[in-house]
Amino acid sequence: MKHLFPILWMLFTPWGATGETPTCPWLNLATASGVLRSSASSPMAVLTGLSATVCDFTYQDPVSSRTLKITVEQAKDPDQTFIAYRKQCGVTATALHAVGNEAWMCEADARGQMYGEQVIGRVRDNIFTVRLSTSLRDDPSIPRETLEEKARTIAEQVAGSLF
């Protein structure tokens, strides 16, 4: 009977509360892995960067490297801050309806190093970005249309968590 309390404590204590495993407040590792991996049997992605405003997930396979970066910033002047972020997309941006208060999607290609899509959005005073990219120009595991679809899905989840 005296050993019952430690056993029950171990069973019902959430592991995240002990500080052992860093977690992203907007997306869990399993969901990020599903977005970045080429198949369900592939290894999990890794949370490579975590701060109060950024979650950075990376997946590496023999052919390419894929990243998912989420940033969230609370802005003092959200309208002006959002306009500044929105300029990153240029004129090729596409409006996304029903994602936060306002959101735009555009290519996030980085001069021949990474190829991807990004979403820039706003929920109240929070400006968020979702950048999904691959190191392979025509990555067969995640073609451009799939990058767009997955970036939008993650943006919807991030916006939902911010409401």
Short mmCIF file of N, CA and C in Angstrom, two decimals:
data_model
loop_
_atom_site.label_atom_id
_atom_site.label_comp_id
_atom_site.label_asym_id
_atom_site.label_seq_id
_atom_site.Cartn_x
_atom_site.Cartn_y
_atom_site.Cartn_z
N MET A 1 0.81 -1.20 0.00
CA MET A 1 0.00 0.00 0.00
C MET A 1 0.85 1.27 0.00
N LYS A 2 2.00 1.22 0.70
CA LYS A 2 2.84 2.41 0.75
C LYS A 2 3.48 2.72 -0.60
N HIS A 3 3.56 1.76 -1.53
CA HIS A 3 4.13 1.99 -2.84
C HIS A 3 3.09 2.43 -3.86
N LEU A 4 1.84 2.47 -3.47
CA LEU A 4 0.76 2.83 -4.38
C LEU A 4 0.84 4.30 -4.79
N PHE A 5 1.14 5.22 -3.87
CA PHE A 5 1.19 6.64 -4.20
C PHE A 5 2.25 6.95 -5.26
N PRO A 6 3.51 6.49 -5.14
CA PRO A 6 4.50 6.79 -6.19
C PRO A 6 4.10 6.23 -7.55
N ILE A 7 3.48 5.06 -7.57
CA ILE A 7 3.06 4.47 -8.83
C ILE A 7 1.95 5.31 -9.46
N LEU A 8 0.96 5.70 -8.66
CA LEU A 8 -0.12 6.54 -9.17
C LEU A 8 0.40 7.90 -9.63
N TRP A 9 1.35 8.47 -8.88
CA TRP A 9 1.92 9.75 -9.26
C TRP A 9 2.60 9.65 -10.62
N MET A 10 3.36 8.57 -10.84
CA MET A 10 4.04 8.40 -12.12
C MET A 10 3.05 8.21 -13.26
N LEU A 11 1.96 7.52 -13.01
CA LEU A 11 0.96 7.27 -14.05
C LEU A 11 0.19 8.52 -14.45
N PHE A 12 -0.09 9.38 -13.51
CA PHE A 12 -0.97 10.51 -13.79
C PHE A 12 -0.27 11.86 -13.90
N THR A 13 1.03 11.90 -13.79
CA THR A 13 1.77 13.15 -13.97
C THR A 13 2.05 13.33 -15.45
N PRO A 14 1.61 14.45 -16.05
CA PRO A 14 1.91 14.68 -17.46
C PRO A 14 3.41 14.90 -17.65
N TRP A 15 4.02 14.19 -18.58
CA TRP A 15 5.47 14.27 -18.78
C TRP A 15 5.89 15.66 -19.22
N GLY A 16 5.09 16.37 -20.00
CA GLY A 16 5.45 17.71 -20.43
C GLY A 16 5.60 18.67 -19.26
N ALA A 17 4.90 18.40 -18.17
CA ALA A 17 4.95 19.28 -17.01
C ALA A 17 6.27 19.17 -16.27
N THR A 18 7.02 18.11 -16.47
CA THR A 18 8.28 17.94 -15.76
C THR A 18 9.42 18.66 -16.45
N GLY A 19 9.19 19.20 -17.63
CA GLY A 19 10.21 19.95 -18.34
C GLY A 19 11.18 19.07 -19.11
N GLU A 20 10.94 17.78 -19.19
CA GLU A 20 11.87 16.88 -19.86
C GLU A 20 11.82 17.00 -21.38
N THR A 21 10.64 17.20 -21.94
CA THR A 21 10.50 17.23 -23.38
C THR A 21 10.03 18.61 -23.84
N PRO A 22 10.86 19.33 -24.58
CA PRO A 22 10.41 20.64 -25.08
C PRO A 22 9.30 20.45 -26.12
N THR A 23 8.29 21.27 -26.07
CA THR A 23 7.18 21.16 -27.01
C THR A 23 6.87 22.53 -27.61
N CYS A 24 6.38 22.48 -28.82
CA CYS A 24 5.94 23.69 -29.51
C CYS A 24 4.50 23.98 -29.08
N PRO A 25 4.19 25.21 -28.70
CA PRO A 25 2.83 25.52 -28.25
C PRO A 25 1.78 25.50 -29.36
N TRP A 26 2.21 25.52 -30.63
CA TRP A 26 1.25 25.62 -31.72
C TRP A 26 1.08 24.34 -32.52
N LEU A 27 2.01 23.40 -32.38
CA LEU A 27 1.96 22.18 -33.18
C LEU A 27 2.79 21.10 -32.49
N ASN A 28 2.25 19.87 -32.44
CA ASN A 28 3.03 18.81 -31.81
C ASN A 28 3.96 18.13 -32.80
N LEU A 29 4.91 17.39 -32.27
CA LEU A 29 5.94 16.76 -33.08
C LEU A 29 5.36 15.72 -34.04
N ALA A 30 4.34 14.99 -33.61
CA ALA A 30 3.74 13.97 -34.48
C ALA A 30 3.12 14.61 -35.72
N THR A 31 2.42 15.72 -35.55
CA THR A 31 1.81 16.40 -36.70
C THR A 31 2.89 16.97 -37.61
N ALA A 32 3.91 17.59 -37.04
CA ALA A 32 5.01 18.12 -37.85
C ALA A 32 5.70 16.99 -38.61
N SER A 33 5.89 15.86 -37.96
CA SER A 33 6.52 14.72 -38.64
C SER A 33 5.68 14.24 -39.80
N GLY A 34 4.37 14.19 -39.62
CA GLY A 34 3.48 13.78 -40.70
C GLY A 34 3.55 14.71 -41.89
N VAL A 35 3.74 15.99 -41.63
CA VAL A 35 3.85 16.97 -42.70
C VAL A 35 5.18 16.84 -43.45
N LEU A 36 6.25 16.57 -42.74
CA LEU A 36 7.58 16.58 -43.33
C LEU A 36 8.07 15.24 -43.88
N ARG A 37 7.58 14.14 -43.35
CA ARG A 37 8.10 12.82 -43.77
C ARG A 37 7.53 12.39 -45.10
N SER A 38 8.24 11.47 -45.73
CA SER A 38 7.77 10.94 -47.01
C SER A 38 6.83 9.75 -46.83
N SER A 39 6.90 9.06 -45.68
CA SER A 39 5.98 7.95 -45.42
C SER A 39 5.81 7.78 -43.92
N ALA A 40 4.76 7.08 -43.55
CA ALA A 40 4.48 6.87 -42.13
C ALA A 40 5.54 6.03 -41.45
N SER A 41 6.27 5.22 -42.22
CA SER A 41 7.31 4.38 -41.63
C SER A 41 8.65 5.10 -41.51
N SER A 42 8.75 6.33 -42.02
CA SER A 42 9.98 7.11 -41.91
C SER A 42 10.20 7.54 -40.47
N PRO A 43 11.44 7.86 -40.10
CA PRO A 43 11.70 8.36 -38.75
C PRO A 43 10.98 9.69 -38.50
N MET A 44 10.84 10.02 -37.24
CA MET A 44 10.18 11.27 -36.86
C MET A 44 11.05 12.48 -37.22
N ALA A 45 10.40 13.61 -37.38
CA ALA A 45 11.11 14.87 -37.53
C ALA A 45 11.71 15.23 -36.16
N VAL A 46 12.53 16.26 -36.16
CA VAL A 46 13.18 16.70 -34.93
C VAL A 46 12.84 18.16 -34.70
N LEU A 47 12.52 18.51 -33.45
CA LEU A 47 12.30 19.91 -33.10
C LEU A 47 13.68 20.51 -32.88
N THR A 48 14.19 21.26 -33.89
CA THR A 48 15.57 21.75 -33.86
C THR A 48 15.69 23.14 -33.27
N GLY A 49 14.61 23.88 -33.21
CA GLY A 49 14.65 25.23 -32.66
C GLY A 49 13.38 25.53 -31.92
N LEU A 50 13.51 26.01 -30.70
CA LEU A 50 12.33 26.33 -29.90
C LEU A 50 12.63 27.55 -29.04
N SER A 51 11.76 28.54 -29.14
CA SER A 51 11.85 29.72 -28.28
C SER A 51 10.42 30.15 -27.97
N ALA A 52 10.28 31.26 -27.30
CA ALA A 52 8.95 31.75 -26.97
C ALA A 52 8.16 32.14 -28.21
N THR A 53 8.85 32.40 -29.33
CA THR A 53 8.16 32.86 -30.53
C THR A 53 8.40 31.99 -31.76
N VAL A 54 9.26 30.97 -31.68
CA VAL A 54 9.62 30.18 -32.86
C VAL A 54 9.65 28.69 -32.53
N CYS A 55 9.09 27.89 -33.46
CA CYS A 55 9.25 26.44 -33.45
C CYS A 55 9.81 26.05 -34.81
N ASP A 56 10.89 25.30 -34.82
CA ASP A 56 11.56 24.91 -36.05
C ASP A 56 11.71 23.40 -36.06
N PHE A 57 11.03 22.74 -37.00
CA PHE A 57 11.08 21.29 -37.14
C PHE A 57 11.90 20.94 -38.38
N THR A 58 12.69 19.87 -38.30
CA THR A 58 13.51 19.44 -39.43
C THR A 58 13.39 17.95 -39.62
N TYR A 59 13.37 17.55 -40.88
CA TYR A 59 13.37 16.13 -41.25
C TYR A 59 14.42 15.94 -42.32
N GLN A 60 15.26 14.94 -42.15
CA GLN A 60 16.34 14.65 -43.10
C GLN A 60 16.19 13.22 -43.59
N ASP A 61 16.18 13.05 -44.92
CA ASP A 61 16.23 11.71 -45.49
C ASP A 61 17.43 11.66 -46.43
N PRO A 62 17.73 10.53 -47.05
CA PRO A 62 18.91 10.44 -47.91
C PRO A 62 18.89 11.40 -49.11
N VAL A 63 17.70 11.82 -49.52
CA VAL A 63 17.58 12.65 -50.73
C VAL A 63 17.51 14.14 -50.42
N SER A 64 16.77 14.51 -49.39
CA SER A 64 16.56 15.94 -49.13
C SER A 64 16.38 16.20 -47.65
N SER A 65 16.34 17.48 -47.36
CA SER A 65 16.07 17.96 -46.02
C SER A 65 14.82 18.83 -46.11
N ARG A 66 13.91 18.67 -45.16
CA ARG A 66 12.68 19.46 -45.16
C ARG A 66 12.54 20.17 -43.82
N THR A 67 12.02 21.39 -43.85
CA THR A 67 11.85 22.15 -42.62
C THR A 67 10.45 22.75 -42.54
N LEU A 68 9.99 22.89 -41.32
CA LEU A 68 8.74 23.57 -41.02
C LEU A 68 9.06 24.55 -39.90
N LYS A 69 8.90 25.83 -40.19
CA LYS A 69 9.19 26.86 -39.20
C LYS A 69 7.92 27.66 -38.94
N ILE A 70 7.59 27.79 -37.67
CA ILE A 70 6.41 28.55 -37.24
C ILE A 70 6.90 29.68 -36.34
N THR A 71 6.48 30.89 -36.64
CA THR A 71 6.79 32.03 -35.77
C THR A 71 5.49 32.71 -35.38
N VAL A 72 5.45 33.21 -34.17
CA VAL A 72 4.29 33.97 -33.69
C VAL A 72 4.83 35.16 -32.91
N GLU A 73 4.36 36.33 -33.28
CA GLU A 73 4.81 37.57 -32.63
C GLU A 73 3.59 38.38 -32.21
N GLN A 74 3.58 38.82 -30.97
CA GLN A 74 2.52 39.72 -30.54
C GLN A 74 2.96 41.14 -30.88
N ALA A 75 2.16 41.82 -31.69
CA ALA A 75 2.54 43.14 -32.20
C ALA A 75 1.81 44.25 -31.46
N LYS A 76 2.53 45.34 -31.23
CA LYS A 76 1.90 46.51 -30.60
C LYS A 76 0.95 47.19 -31.57
N ASP A 77 1.35 47.23 -32.84
CA ASP A 77 0.52 47.79 -33.90
C ASP A 77 0.33 46.69 -34.96
N PRO A 78 -0.63 45.78 -34.75
CA PRO A 78 -0.75 44.61 -35.63
C PRO A 78 -1.01 44.95 -37.09
N ASP A 79 -1.74 46.01 -37.37
CA ASP A 79 -2.02 46.35 -38.77
C ASP A 79 -0.73 46.73 -39.51
N GLN A 80 0.07 47.59 -38.93
CA GLN A 80 1.32 48.01 -39.57
C GLN A 80 2.34 46.87 -39.62
N THR A 81 2.41 46.09 -38.57
CA THR A 81 3.34 44.96 -38.53
C THR A 81 2.96 43.94 -39.59
N PHE A 82 1.66 43.69 -39.72
CA PHE A 82 1.21 42.72 -40.72
C PHE A 82 1.54 43.20 -42.13
N ILE A 83 1.37 44.48 -42.39
CA ILE A 83 1.71 45.04 -43.71
C ILE A 83 3.19 44.81 -44.01
N ALA A 84 4.04 45.03 -43.01
CA ALA A 84 5.48 44.82 -43.21
C ALA A 84 5.79 43.35 -43.50
N TYR A 85 5.18 42.44 -42.78
CA TYR A 85 5.37 41.01 -43.04
C TYR A 85 4.84 40.63 -44.41
N ARG A 86 3.69 41.17 -44.75
CA ARG A 86 3.02 40.84 -46.01
C ARG A 86 3.89 41.22 -47.22
N LYS A 87 4.72 42.24 -47.07
CA LYS A 87 5.61 42.66 -48.16
C LYS A 87 6.61 41.58 -48.53
N GLN A 88 6.89 40.63 -47.62
CA GLN A 88 7.79 39.52 -47.93
C GLN A 88 7.27 38.71 -49.11
N CYS A 89 5.96 38.71 -49.30
CA CYS A 89 5.35 37.92 -50.37
C CYS A 89 5.35 38.63 -51.72
N GLY A 90 5.45 39.92 -51.72
CA GLY A 90 5.39 40.64 -52.99
C GLY A 90 4.01 40.56 -53.61
N VAL A 91 3.97 40.68 -54.94
CA VAL A 91 2.69 40.73 -55.65
C VAL A 91 2.15 39.35 -55.98
N THR A 92 2.92 38.30 -55.74
CA THR A 92 2.48 36.95 -56.10
C THR A 92 1.66 36.28 -55.00
N ALA A 93 1.36 36.98 -53.93
CA ALA A 93 0.64 36.39 -52.81
C ALA A 93 -0.81 36.07 -53.16
N THR A 94 -1.31 35.03 -52.53
CA THR A 94 -2.70 34.62 -52.69
C THR A 94 -3.39 34.74 -51.33
N ALA A 95 -4.54 35.41 -51.32
CA ALA A 95 -5.28 35.55 -50.07
C ALA A 95 -5.86 34.20 -49.65
N LEU A 96 -5.76 33.90 -48.37
CA LEU A 96 -6.35 32.68 -47.82
C LEU A 96 -7.55 33.10 -46.98
N HIS A 97 -8.71 32.61 -47.34
CA HIS A 97 -9.92 32.95 -46.61
C HIS A 97 -10.14 31.97 -45.46
N ALA A 98 -10.69 32.47 -44.38
CA ALA A 98 -11.02 31.67 -43.20
C ALA A 98 -9.79 31.13 -42.49
N VAL A 99 -8.67 31.84 -42.58
CA VAL A 99 -7.46 31.50 -41.82
C VAL A 99 -7.13 32.73 -40.99
N GLY A 100 -7.46 32.69 -39.71
CA GLY A 100 -7.24 33.83 -38.83
C GLY A 100 -8.07 35.02 -39.26
N ASN A 101 -7.63 36.23 -38.89
CA ASN A 101 -8.30 37.44 -39.31
C ASN A 101 -7.94 37.79 -40.74
N GLU A 102 -6.72 37.42 -41.14
CA GLU A 102 -6.24 37.68 -42.49
C GLU A 102 -5.00 36.82 -42.70
N ALA A 103 -4.87 36.24 -43.89
CA ALA A 103 -3.69 35.44 -44.20
C ALA A 103 -3.41 35.44 -45.69
N TRP A 104 -2.13 35.31 -46.02
CA TRP A 104 -1.67 35.29 -47.40
C TRP A 104 -0.65 34.17 -47.56
N MET A 105 -0.65 33.55 -48.75
CA MET A 105 0.31 32.50 -49.06
C MET A 105 1.15 32.94 -50.25
N CYS A 106 2.44 32.56 -50.20
CA CYS A 106 3.34 32.85 -51.32
C CYS A 106 4.50 31.87 -51.29
N GLU A 107 5.27 31.88 -52.38
CA GLU A 107 6.47 31.04 -52.44
C GLU A 107 7.49 31.54 -51.44
N ALA A 108 8.27 30.60 -50.93
CA ALA A 108 9.33 30.93 -49.97
C ALA A 108 10.65 30.36 -50.45
N ASP A 109 10.95 30.55 -51.71
CA ASP A 109 12.19 30.03 -52.26
C ASP A 109 13.35 30.92 -51.82
N ALA A 110 14.45 30.28 -51.44
CA ALA A 110 15.60 31.02 -50.91
C ALA A 110 16.81 30.86 -51.82
N ARG A 111 16.81 31.51 -52.94
CA ARG A 111 17.96 31.59 -53.85
C ARG A 111 18.66 30.26 -54.10
N GLY A 112 17.90 29.28 -54.52
CA GLY A 112 18.49 28.01 -54.90
C GLY A 112 18.86 27.09 -53.76
N GLN A 113 18.58 27.48 -52.51
CA GLN A 113 18.93 26.64 -51.37
C GLN A 113 17.73 25.86 -50.84
N MET A 114 16.60 26.52 -50.72
CA MET A 114 15.39 25.88 -50.23
C MET A 114 14.23 26.31 -51.13
N TYR A 115 13.27 25.40 -51.29
CA TYR A 115 12.10 25.66 -52.12
C TYR A 115 10.89 25.40 -51.26
N GLY A 116 9.98 26.37 -51.19
CA GLY A 116 8.85 26.15 -50.31
C GLY A 116 7.73 27.15 -50.46
N GLU A 117 6.85 27.06 -49.49
CA GLU A 117 5.68 27.94 -49.42
C GLU A 117 5.64 28.53 -48.02
N GLN A 118 5.09 29.74 -47.94
CA GLN A 118 4.90 30.33 -46.62
C GLN A 118 3.54 30.98 -46.54
N VAL A 119 3.03 31.00 -45.32
CA VAL A 119 1.78 31.69 -45.02
C VAL A 119 2.10 32.75 -43.98
N ILE A 120 1.60 33.94 -44.24
CA ILE A 120 1.73 35.04 -43.29
C ILE A 120 0.32 35.41 -42.88
N GLY A 121 0.05 35.36 -41.58
CA GLY A 121 -1.32 35.59 -41.12
C GLY A 121 -1.37 36.41 -39.85
N ARG A 122 -2.60 36.75 -39.49
CA ARG A 122 -2.84 37.56 -38.29
C ARG A 122 -4.06 37.04 -37.57
N VAL A 123 -3.93 36.94 -36.24
CA VAL A 123 -5.06 36.65 -35.36
C VAL A 123 -4.98 37.68 -34.24
N ARG A 124 -5.93 38.59 -34.23
CA ARG A 124 -5.95 39.72 -33.30
C ARG A 124 -4.61 40.46 -33.34
N ASP A 125 -3.87 40.48 -32.23
CA ASP A 125 -2.60 41.19 -32.15
C ASP A 125 -1.40 40.30 -32.48
N ASN A 126 -1.66 39.07 -32.88
CA ASN A 126 -0.58 38.12 -33.17
C ASN A 126 -0.35 38.01 -34.68
N ILE A 127 0.90 38.14 -35.09
CA ILE A 127 1.29 37.92 -36.47
C ILE A 127 2.01 36.57 -36.49
N PHE A 128 1.60 35.68 -37.39
CA PHE A 128 2.25 34.38 -37.46
C PHE A 128 2.72 34.09 -38.87
N THR A 129 3.76 33.27 -38.95
CA THR A 129 4.24 32.78 -40.24
C THR A 129 4.40 31.28 -40.15
N VAL A 130 4.13 30.63 -41.24
CA VAL A 130 4.36 29.19 -41.40
C VAL A 130 5.18 29.05 -42.67
N ARG A 131 6.37 28.49 -42.56
CA ARG A 131 7.23 28.30 -43.73
C ARG A 131 7.56 26.81 -43.82
N LEU A 132 7.16 26.22 -44.93
CA LEU A 132 7.40 24.80 -45.20
C LEU A 132 8.29 24.71 -46.42
N SER A 133 9.45 24.07 -46.29
CA SER A 133 10.39 24.06 -47.41
C SER A 133 11.17 22.75 -47.50
N THR A 134 11.74 22.55 -48.68
CA THR A 134 12.56 21.38 -48.97
C THR A 134 13.84 21.83 -49.66
N SER A 135 14.89 21.05 -49.52
CA SER A 135 16.16 21.40 -50.15
C SER A 135 16.24 20.96 -51.60
N LEU A 136 15.28 20.17 -52.04
CA LEU A 136 15.28 19.63 -53.40
C LEU A 136 14.24 20.35 -54.24
N ARG A 137 14.66 20.96 -55.35
CA ARG A 137 13.75 21.77 -56.18
C ARG A 137 12.47 21.02 -56.54
N ASP A 138 12.58 19.86 -57.11
CA ASP A 138 11.40 19.08 -57.50
C ASP A 138 11.34 17.82 -56.64
N ASP A 139 11.21 18.02 -55.33
CA ASP A 139 11.17 16.92 -54.37
C ASP A 139 9.96 16.04 -54.66
N PRO A 140 10.16 14.78 -55.08
CA PRO A 140 9.03 13.93 -55.43
C PRO A 140 8.15 13.58 -54.22
N SER A 141 8.70 13.68 -53.03
CA SER A 141 7.93 13.36 -51.83
C SER A 141 6.99 14.48 -51.41
N ILE A 142 7.29 15.70 -51.85
CA ILE A 142 6.47 16.84 -51.45
C ILE A 142 6.48 17.89 -52.57
N PRO A 143 5.73 17.63 -53.65
CA PRO A 143 5.68 18.59 -54.77
C PRO A 143 5.05 19.92 -54.34
N ARG A 144 5.19 20.92 -55.19
CA ARG A 144 4.74 22.29 -54.88
C ARG A 144 3.28 22.32 -54.41
N GLU A 145 2.40 21.59 -55.09
CA GLU A 145 0.98 21.60 -54.70
C GLU A 145 0.79 21.06 -53.28
N THR A 146 1.58 20.05 -52.94
CA THR A 146 1.50 19.46 -51.60
C THR A 146 2.06 20.43 -50.57
N LEU A 147 3.14 21.13 -50.92
CA LEU A 147 3.68 22.16 -50.03
C LEU A 147 2.61 23.21 -49.72
N GLU A 148 1.90 23.66 -50.74
CA GLU A 148 0.84 24.65 -50.55
C GLU A 148 -0.25 24.14 -49.63
N GLU A 149 -0.71 22.93 -49.91
CA GLU A 149 -1.80 22.34 -49.13
C GLU A 149 -1.39 22.17 -47.66
N LYS A 150 -0.19 21.65 -47.44
CA LYS A 150 0.27 21.42 -46.07
C LYS A 150 0.55 22.72 -45.34
N ALA A 151 1.11 23.72 -46.01
CA ALA A 151 1.35 25.02 -45.38
C ALA A 151 0.03 25.65 -44.95
N ARG A 152 -0.99 25.55 -45.80
CA ARG A 152 -2.29 26.09 -45.45
C ARG A 152 -2.89 25.35 -44.25
N THR A 153 -2.79 24.04 -44.24
CA THR A 153 -3.33 23.23 -43.14
C THR A 153 -2.67 23.59 -41.82
N ILE A 154 -1.35 23.72 -41.83
CA ILE A 154 -0.64 24.09 -40.61
C ILE A 154 -1.02 25.51 -40.18
N ALA A 155 -1.16 26.42 -41.15
CA ALA A 155 -1.58 27.79 -40.83
C ALA A 155 -2.96 27.81 -40.17
N GLU A 156 -3.86 26.97 -40.65
CA GLU A 156 -5.18 26.86 -40.04
C GLU A 156 -5.08 26.39 -38.60
N GLN A 157 -4.19 25.43 -38.35
CA GLN A 157 -4.01 24.92 -36.98
C GLN A 157 -3.40 25.99 -36.07
N VAL A 158 -2.40 26.71 -36.57
CA VAL A 158 -1.77 27.76 -35.77
C VAL A 158 -2.79 28.86 -35.47
N ALA A 159 -3.52 29.30 -36.49
CA ALA A 159 -4.53 30.35 -36.28
C ALA A 159 -5.58 29.88 -35.29
N GLY A 160 -6.01 28.63 -35.40
CA GLY A 160 -6.99 28.09 -34.46
C GLY A 160 -6.48 28.09 -33.03
N SER A 161 -5.20 27.78 -32.84
CA SER A 161 -4.64 27.77 -31.48
C SER A 161 -4.50 29.18 -30.91
N LEU A 162 -4.43 30.18 -31.78
CA LEU A 162 -4.28 31.56 -31.32
C LEU A 162 -5.62 32.22 -30.99
N PHE A 163 -6.73 31.65 -31.43
CA PHE A 163 -8.03 32.25 -31.13
C PHE A 163 -8.43 32.02 -29.70
#
